[in-house]
Short mmCIF file of N, CA, C and O in Angstrom, two decimals:
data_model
loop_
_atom_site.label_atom_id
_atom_site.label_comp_id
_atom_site.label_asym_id
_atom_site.label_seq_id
_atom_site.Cartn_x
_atom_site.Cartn_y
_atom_site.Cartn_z
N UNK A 1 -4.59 8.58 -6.99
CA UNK A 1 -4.66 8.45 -5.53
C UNK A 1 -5.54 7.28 -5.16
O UNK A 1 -6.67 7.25 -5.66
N UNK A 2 -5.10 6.11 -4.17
CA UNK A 2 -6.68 5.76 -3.46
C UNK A 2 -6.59 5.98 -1.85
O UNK A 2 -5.61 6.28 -1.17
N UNK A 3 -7.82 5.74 -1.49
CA UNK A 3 -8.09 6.04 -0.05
C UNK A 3 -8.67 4.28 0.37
O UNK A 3 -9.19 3.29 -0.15
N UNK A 4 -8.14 4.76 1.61
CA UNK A 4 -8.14 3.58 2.38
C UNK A 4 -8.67 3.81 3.47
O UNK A 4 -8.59 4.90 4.03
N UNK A 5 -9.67 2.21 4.20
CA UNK A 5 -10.52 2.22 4.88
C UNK A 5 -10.41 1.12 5.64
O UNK A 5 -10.91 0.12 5.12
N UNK A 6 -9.82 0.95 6.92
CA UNK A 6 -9.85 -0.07 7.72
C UNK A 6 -10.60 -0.39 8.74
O UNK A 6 -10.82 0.51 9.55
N UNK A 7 -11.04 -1.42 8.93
CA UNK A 7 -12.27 -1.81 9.42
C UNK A 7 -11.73 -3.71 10.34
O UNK A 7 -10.80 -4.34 9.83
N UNK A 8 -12.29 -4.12 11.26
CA UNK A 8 -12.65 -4.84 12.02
C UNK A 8 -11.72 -5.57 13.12
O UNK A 8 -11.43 -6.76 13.30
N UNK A 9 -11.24 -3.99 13.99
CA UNK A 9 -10.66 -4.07 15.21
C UNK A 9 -11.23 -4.02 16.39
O UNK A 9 -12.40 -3.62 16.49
N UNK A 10 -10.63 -4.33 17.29
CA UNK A 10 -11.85 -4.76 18.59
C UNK A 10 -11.05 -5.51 19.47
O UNK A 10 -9.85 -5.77 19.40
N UNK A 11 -11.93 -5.83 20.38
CA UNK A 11 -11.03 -6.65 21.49
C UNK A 11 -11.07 -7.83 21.10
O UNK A 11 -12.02 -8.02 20.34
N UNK A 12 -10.39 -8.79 21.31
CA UNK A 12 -9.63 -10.38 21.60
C UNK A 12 -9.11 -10.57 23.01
O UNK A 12 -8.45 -9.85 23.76
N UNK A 13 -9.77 -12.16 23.13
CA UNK A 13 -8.71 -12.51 24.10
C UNK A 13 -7.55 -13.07 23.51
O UNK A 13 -7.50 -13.26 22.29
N UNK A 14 -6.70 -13.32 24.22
CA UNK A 14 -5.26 -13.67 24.07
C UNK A 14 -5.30 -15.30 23.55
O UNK A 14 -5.76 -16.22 24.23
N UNK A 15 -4.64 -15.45 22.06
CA UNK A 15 -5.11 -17.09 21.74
C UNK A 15 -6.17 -17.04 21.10
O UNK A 15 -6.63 -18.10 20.66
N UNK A 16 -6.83 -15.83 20.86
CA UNK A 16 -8.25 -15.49 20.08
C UNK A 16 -7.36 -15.30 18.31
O UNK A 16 -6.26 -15.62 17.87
N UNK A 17 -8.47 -14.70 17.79
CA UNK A 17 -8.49 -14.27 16.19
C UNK A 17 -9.34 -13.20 15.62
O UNK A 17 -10.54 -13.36 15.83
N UNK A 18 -9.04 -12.29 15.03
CA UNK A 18 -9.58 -11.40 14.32
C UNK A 18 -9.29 -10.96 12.83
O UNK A 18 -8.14 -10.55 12.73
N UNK A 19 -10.07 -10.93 11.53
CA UNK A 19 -9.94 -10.84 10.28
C UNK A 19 -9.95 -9.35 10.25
O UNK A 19 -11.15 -9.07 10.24
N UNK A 20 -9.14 -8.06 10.24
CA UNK A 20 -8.90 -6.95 9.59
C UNK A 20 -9.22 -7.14 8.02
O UNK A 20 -8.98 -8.13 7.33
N UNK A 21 -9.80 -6.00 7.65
CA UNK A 21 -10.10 -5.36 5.96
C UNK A 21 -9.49 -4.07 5.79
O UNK A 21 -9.18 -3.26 6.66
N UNK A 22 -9.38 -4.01 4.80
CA UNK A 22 -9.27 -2.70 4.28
C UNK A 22 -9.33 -2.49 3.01
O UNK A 22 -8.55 -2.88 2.15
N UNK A 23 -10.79 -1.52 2.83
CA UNK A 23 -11.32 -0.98 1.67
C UNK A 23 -10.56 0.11 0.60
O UNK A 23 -10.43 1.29 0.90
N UNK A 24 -10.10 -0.43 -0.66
CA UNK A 24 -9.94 0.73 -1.21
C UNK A 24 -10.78 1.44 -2.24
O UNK A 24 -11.60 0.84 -2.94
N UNK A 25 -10.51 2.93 -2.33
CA UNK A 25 -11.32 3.27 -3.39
C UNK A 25 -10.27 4.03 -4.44
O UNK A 25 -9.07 4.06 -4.18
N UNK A 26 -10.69 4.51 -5.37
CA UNK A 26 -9.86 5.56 -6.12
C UNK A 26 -9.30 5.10 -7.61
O UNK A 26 -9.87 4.53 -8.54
N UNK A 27 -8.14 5.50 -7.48
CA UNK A 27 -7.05 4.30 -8.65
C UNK A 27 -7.04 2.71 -8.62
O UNK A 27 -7.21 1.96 -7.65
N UNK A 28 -6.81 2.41 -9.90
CA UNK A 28 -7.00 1.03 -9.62
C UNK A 28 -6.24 0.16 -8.52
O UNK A 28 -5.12 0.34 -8.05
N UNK A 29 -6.83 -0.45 -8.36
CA UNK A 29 -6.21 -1.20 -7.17
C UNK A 29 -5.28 -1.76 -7.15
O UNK A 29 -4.25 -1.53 -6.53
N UNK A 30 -5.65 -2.91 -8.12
CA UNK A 30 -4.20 -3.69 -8.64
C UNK A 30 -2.57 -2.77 -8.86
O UNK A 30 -1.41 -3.13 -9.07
N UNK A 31 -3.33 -1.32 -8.67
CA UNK A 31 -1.66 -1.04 -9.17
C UNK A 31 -0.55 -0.66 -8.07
O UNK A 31 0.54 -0.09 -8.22
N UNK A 32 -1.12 -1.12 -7.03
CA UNK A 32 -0.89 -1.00 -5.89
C UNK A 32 -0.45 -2.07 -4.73
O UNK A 32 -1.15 -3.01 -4.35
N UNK A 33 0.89 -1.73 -4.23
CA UNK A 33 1.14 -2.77 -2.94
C UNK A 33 0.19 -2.61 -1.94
O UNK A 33 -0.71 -1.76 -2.00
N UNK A 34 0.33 -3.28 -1.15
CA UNK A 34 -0.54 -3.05 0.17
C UNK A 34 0.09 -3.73 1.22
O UNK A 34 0.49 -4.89 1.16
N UNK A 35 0.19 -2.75 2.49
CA UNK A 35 1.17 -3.53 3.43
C UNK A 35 0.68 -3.13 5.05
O UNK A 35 0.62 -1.90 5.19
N UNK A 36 0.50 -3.51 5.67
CA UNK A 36 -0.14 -3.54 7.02
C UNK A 36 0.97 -2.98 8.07
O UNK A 36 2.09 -3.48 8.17
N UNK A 37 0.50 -1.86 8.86
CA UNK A 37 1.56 -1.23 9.35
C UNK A 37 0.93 -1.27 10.68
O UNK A 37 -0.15 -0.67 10.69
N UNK A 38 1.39 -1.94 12.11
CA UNK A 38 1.16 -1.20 13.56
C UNK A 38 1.77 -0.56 14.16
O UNK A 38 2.99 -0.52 14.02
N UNK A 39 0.88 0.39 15.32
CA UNK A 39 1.73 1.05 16.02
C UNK A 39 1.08 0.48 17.84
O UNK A 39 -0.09 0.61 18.20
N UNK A 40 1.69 0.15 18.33
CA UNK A 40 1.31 0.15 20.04
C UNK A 40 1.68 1.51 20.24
O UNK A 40 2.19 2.34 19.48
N UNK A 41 1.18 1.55 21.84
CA UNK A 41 0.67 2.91 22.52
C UNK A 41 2.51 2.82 23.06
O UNK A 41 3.05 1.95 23.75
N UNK A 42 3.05 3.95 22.50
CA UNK A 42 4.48 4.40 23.20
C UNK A 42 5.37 3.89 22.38
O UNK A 42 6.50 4.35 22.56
N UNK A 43 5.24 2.83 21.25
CA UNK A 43 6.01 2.43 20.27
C UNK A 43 6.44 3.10 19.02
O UNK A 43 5.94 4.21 18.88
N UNK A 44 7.21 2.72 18.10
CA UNK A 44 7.17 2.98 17.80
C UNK A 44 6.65 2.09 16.04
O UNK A 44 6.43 0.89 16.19
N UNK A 45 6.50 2.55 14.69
CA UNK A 45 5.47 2.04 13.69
C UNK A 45 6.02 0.50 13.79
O UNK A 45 7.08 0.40 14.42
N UNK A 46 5.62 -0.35 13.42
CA UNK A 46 6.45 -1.29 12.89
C UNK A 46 5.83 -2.53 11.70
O UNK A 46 4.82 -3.10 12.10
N UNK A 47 6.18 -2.82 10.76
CA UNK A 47 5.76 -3.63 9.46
C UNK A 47 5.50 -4.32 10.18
O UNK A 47 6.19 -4.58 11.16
N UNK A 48 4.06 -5.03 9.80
CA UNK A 48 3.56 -6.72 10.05
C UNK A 48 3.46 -7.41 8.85
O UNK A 48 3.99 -8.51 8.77
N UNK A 49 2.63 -6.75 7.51
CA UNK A 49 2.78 -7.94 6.46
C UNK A 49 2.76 -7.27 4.85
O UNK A 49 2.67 -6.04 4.93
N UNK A 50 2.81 -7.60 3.90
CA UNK A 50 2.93 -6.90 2.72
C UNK A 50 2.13 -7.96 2.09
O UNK A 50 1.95 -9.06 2.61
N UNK A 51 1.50 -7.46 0.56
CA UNK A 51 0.90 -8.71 -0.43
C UNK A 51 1.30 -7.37 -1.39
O UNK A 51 1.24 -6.18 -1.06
N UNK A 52 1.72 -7.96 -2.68
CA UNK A 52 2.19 -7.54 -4.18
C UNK A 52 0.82 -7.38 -4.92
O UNK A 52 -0.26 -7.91 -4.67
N UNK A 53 1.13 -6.66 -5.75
CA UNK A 53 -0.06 -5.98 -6.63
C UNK A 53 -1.29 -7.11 -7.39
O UNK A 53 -2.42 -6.82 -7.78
N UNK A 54 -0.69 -8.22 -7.41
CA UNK A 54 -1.92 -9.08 -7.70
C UNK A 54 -2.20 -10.40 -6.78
O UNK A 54 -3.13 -11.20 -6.92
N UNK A 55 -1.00 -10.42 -5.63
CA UNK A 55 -1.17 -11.24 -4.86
C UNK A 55 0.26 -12.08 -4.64
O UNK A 55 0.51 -12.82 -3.70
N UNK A 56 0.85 -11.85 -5.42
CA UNK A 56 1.62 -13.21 -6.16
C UNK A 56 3.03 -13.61 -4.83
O UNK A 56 3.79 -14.57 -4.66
N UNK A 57 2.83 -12.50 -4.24
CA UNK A 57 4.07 -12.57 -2.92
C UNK A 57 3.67 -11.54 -1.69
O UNK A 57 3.39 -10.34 -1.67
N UNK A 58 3.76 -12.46 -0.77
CA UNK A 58 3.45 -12.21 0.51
C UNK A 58 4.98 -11.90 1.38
O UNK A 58 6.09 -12.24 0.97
N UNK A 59 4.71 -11.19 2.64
CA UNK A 59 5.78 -10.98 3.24
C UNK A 59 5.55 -10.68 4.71
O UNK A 59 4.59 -9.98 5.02
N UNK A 60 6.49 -11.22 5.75
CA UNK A 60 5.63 -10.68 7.00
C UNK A 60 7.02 -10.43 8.19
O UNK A 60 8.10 -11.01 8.34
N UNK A 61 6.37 -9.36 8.85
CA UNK A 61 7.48 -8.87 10.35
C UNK A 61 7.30 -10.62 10.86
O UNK A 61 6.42 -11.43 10.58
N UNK A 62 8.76 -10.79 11.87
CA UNK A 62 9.41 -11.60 12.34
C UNK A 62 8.05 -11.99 13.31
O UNK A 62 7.36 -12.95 12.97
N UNK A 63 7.72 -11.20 14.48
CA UNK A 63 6.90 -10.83 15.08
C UNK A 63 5.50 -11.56 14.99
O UNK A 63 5.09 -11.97 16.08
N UNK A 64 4.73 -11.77 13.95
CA UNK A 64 3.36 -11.94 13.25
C UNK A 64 3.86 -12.97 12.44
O UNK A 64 2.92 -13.39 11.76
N UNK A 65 4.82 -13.53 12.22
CA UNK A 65 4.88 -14.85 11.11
C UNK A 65 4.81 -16.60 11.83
O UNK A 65 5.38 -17.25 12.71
N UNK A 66 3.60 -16.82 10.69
CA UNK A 66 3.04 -17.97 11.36
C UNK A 66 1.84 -17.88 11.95
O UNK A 66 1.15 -18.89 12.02
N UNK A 67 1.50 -16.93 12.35
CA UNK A 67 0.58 -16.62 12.83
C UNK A 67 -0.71 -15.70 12.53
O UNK A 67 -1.83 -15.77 13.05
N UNK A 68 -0.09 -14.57 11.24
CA UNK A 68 -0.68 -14.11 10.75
C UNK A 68 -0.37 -14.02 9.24
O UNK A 68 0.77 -14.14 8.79
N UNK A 69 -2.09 -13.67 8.08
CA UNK A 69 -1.79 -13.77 6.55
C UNK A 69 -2.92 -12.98 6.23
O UNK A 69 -4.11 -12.83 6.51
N UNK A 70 -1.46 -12.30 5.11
CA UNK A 70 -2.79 -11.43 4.57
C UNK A 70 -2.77 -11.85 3.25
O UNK A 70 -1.84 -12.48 2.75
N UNK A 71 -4.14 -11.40 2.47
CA UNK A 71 -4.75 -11.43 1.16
C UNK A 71 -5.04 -10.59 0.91
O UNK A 71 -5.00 -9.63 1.67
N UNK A 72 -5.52 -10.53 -0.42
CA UNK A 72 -6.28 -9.65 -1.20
C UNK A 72 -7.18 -9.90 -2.18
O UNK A 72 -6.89 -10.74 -3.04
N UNK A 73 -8.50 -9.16 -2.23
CA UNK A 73 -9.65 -9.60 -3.73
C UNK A 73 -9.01 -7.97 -4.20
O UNK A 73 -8.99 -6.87 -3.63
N UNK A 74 -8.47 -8.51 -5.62
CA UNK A 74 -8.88 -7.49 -6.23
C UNK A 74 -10.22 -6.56 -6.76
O UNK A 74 -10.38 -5.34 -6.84
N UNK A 75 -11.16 -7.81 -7.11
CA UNK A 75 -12.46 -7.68 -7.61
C UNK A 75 -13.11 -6.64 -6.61
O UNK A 75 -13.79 -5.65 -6.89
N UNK A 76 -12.67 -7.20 -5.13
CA UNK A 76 -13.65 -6.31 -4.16
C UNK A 76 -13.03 -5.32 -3.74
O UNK A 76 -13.62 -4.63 -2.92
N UNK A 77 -11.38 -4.85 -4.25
CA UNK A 77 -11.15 -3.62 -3.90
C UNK A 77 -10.50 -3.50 -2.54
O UNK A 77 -10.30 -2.44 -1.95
N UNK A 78 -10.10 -5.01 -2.00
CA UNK A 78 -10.29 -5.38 -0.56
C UNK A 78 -8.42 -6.14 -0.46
O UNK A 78 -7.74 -6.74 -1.30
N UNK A 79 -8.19 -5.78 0.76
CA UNK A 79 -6.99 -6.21 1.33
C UNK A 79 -7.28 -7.46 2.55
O UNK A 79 -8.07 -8.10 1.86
N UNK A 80 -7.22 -7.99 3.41
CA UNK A 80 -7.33 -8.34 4.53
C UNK A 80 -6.55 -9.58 5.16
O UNK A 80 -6.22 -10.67 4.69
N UNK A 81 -6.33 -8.81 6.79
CA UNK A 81 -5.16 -9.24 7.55
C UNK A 81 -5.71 -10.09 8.49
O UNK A 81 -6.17 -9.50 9.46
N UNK A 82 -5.86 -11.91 8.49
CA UNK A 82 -5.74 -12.90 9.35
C UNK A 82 -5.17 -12.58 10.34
O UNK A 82 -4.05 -12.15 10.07
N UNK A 83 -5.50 -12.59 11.90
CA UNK A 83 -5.06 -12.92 12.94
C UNK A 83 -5.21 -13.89 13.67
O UNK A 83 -6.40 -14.06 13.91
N UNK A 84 -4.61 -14.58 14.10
CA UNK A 84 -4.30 -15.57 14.86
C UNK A 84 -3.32 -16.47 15.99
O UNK A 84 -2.22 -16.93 15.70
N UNK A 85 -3.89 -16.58 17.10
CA UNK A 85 -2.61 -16.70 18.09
C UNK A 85 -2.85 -15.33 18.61
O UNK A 85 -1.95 -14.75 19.22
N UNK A 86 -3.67 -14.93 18.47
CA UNK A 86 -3.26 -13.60 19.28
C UNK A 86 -2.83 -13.21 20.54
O UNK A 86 -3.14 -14.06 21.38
N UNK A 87 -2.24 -12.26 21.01
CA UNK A 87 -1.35 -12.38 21.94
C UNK A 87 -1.53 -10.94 22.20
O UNK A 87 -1.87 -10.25 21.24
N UNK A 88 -1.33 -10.27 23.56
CA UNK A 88 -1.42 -9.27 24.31
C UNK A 88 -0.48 -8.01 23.31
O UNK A 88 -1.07 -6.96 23.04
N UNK A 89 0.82 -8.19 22.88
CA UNK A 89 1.92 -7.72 22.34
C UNK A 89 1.47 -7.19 20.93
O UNK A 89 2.05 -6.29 20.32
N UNK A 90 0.26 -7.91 20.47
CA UNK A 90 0.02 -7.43 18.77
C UNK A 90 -0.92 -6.49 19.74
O UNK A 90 -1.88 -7.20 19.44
N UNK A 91 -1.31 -5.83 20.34
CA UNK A 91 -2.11 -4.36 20.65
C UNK A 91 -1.68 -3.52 20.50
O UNK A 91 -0.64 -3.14 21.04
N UNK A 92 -2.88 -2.47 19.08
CA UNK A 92 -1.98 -1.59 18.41
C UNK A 92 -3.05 -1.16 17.64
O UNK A 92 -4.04 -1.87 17.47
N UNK A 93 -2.94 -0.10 17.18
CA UNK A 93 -3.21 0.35 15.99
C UNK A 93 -2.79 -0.18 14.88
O UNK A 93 -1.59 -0.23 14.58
N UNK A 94 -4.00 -0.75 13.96
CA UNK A 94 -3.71 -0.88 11.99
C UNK A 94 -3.55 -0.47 11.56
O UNK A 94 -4.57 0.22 11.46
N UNK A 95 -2.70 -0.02 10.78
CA UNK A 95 -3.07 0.71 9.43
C UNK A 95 -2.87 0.11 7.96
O UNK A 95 -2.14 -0.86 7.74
N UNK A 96 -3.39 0.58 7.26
CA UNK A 96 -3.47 -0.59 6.11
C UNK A 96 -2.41 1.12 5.07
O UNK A 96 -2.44 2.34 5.18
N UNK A 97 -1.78 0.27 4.32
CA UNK A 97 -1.16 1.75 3.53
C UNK A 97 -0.94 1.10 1.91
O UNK A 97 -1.44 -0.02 1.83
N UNK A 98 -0.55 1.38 1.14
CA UNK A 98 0.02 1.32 -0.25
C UNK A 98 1.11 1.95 -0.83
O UNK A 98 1.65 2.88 -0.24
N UNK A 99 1.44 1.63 -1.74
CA UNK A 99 2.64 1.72 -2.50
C UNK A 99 2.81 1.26 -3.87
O UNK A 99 3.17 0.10 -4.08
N UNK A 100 2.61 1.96 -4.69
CA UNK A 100 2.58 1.80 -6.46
C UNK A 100 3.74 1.05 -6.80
O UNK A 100 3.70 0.10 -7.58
N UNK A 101 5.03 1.53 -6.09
CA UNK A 101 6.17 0.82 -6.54
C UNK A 101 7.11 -0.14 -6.15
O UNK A 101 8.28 -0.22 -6.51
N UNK A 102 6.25 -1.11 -5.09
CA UNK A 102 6.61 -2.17 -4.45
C UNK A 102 6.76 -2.12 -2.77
O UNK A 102 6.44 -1.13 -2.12
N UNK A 103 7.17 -3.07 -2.32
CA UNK A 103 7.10 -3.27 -0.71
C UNK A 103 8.03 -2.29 -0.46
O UNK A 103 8.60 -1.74 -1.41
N UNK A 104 8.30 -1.96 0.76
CA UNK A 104 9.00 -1.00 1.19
C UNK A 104 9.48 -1.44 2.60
O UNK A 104 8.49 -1.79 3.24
N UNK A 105 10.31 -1.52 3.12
CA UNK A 105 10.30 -1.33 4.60
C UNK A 105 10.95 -0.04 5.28
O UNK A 105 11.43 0.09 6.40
N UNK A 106 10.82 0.76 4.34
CA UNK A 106 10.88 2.27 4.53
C UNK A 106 9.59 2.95 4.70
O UNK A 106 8.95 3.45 3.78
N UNK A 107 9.16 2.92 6.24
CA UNK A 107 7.48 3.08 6.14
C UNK A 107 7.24 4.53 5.52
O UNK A 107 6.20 4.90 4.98
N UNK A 108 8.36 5.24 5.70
CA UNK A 108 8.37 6.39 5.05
C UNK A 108 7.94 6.92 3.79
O UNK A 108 7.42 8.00 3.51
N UNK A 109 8.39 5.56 2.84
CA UNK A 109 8.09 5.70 1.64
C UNK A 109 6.82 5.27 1.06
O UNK A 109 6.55 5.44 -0.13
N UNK A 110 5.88 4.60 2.04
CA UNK A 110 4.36 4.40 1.87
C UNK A 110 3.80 5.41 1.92
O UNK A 110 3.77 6.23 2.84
N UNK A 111 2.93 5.47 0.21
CA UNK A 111 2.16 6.79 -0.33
C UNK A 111 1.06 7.09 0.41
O UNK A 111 0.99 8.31 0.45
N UNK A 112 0.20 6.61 0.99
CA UNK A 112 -1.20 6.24 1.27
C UNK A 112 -1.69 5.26 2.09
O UNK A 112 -1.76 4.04 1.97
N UNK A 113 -2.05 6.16 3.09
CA UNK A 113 -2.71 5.49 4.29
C UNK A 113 -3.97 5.62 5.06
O UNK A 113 -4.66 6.60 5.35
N UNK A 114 -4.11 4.13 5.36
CA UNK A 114 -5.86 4.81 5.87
C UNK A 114 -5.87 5.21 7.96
O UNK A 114 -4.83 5.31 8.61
N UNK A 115 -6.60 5.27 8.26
CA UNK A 115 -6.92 6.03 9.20
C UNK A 115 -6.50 5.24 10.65
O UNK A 115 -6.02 5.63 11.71
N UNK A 116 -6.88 4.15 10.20
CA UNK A 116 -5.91 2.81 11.26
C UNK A 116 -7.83 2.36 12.08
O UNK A 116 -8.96 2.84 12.00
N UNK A 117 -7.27 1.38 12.68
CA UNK A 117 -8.55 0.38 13.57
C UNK A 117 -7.96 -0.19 15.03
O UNK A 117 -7.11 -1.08 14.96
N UNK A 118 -8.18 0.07 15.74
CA UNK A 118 -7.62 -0.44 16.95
C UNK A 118 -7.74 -1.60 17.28
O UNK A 118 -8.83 -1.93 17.76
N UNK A 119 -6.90 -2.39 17.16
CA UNK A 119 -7.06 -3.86 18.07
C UNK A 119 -6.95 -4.14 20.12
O UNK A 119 -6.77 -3.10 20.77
N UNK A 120 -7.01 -4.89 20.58
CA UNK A 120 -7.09 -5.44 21.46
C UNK A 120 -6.64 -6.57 22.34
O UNK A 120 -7.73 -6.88 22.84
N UNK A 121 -5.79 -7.38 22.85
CA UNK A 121 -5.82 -8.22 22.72
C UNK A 121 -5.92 -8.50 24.34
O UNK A 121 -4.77 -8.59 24.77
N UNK A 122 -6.79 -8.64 25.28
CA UNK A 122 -6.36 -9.26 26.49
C UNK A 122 -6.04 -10.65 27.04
O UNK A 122 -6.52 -11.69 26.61
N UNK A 123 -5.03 -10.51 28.26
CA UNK A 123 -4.28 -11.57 28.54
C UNK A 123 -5.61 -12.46 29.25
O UNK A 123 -5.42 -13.59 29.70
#
């Protein structure tokens, strides 16, 4: 199992930037996808970005590309989602989740999820 811990949501203005983390603990890390999931208030979930178990491929919703990138330290156990351009429309809940056996866009099939971080973005 690991558990997940997302951390550094908040308000933005619109055209602003904010760096999301998310801590894991548990199983090793590396053995694990990691893929960034929002939800806005009345929406419904929707994929923003994925990174592969050691980094090696990135992937991102239509929505957030170009504008946003995520990484990962393995060493630190750590995921984290670049924002930029931000815009009123990315306001939402994070959630950071995983997946042992690759990306998914079946959010369904993401094992493990952390608790989510609220973003912000005003116009």
């Amino acid at each position: 199992q690991v558990q997940l811990v997302e951390s550094g949501g908040g308000l933005a203005q619109a055209g602003g930037s904010l760096r999301l983390s998310c801590a894991a603990s548990g199983d090793t890390f590396s053995d694990y996808v990691i893929q960034w999931i929002r939800q806005a208030p009345g929406k419904e979930r929707e994929f923003v970005a994925a990174i592969t178990w050691v980094g090696e491929n990135t992937y991102y919703g239509d929505s957030v590309k170009g504008r946003f990138a995520i990484s990962r330290d393995n060493a630190k156990n750590m995921v984290y989602l670049q924002m930029n351009s931000l815009r009123p429309e990315d306001t939402a809940v994070y959630y950071c989740a995983a997946r042992s056996t690759g990306v998914t866009w079946s959010l369904n099939d993401l094992e493990y999820w952390g608790k989510g971080t609220l973003v912000t973005v005003a116009s």
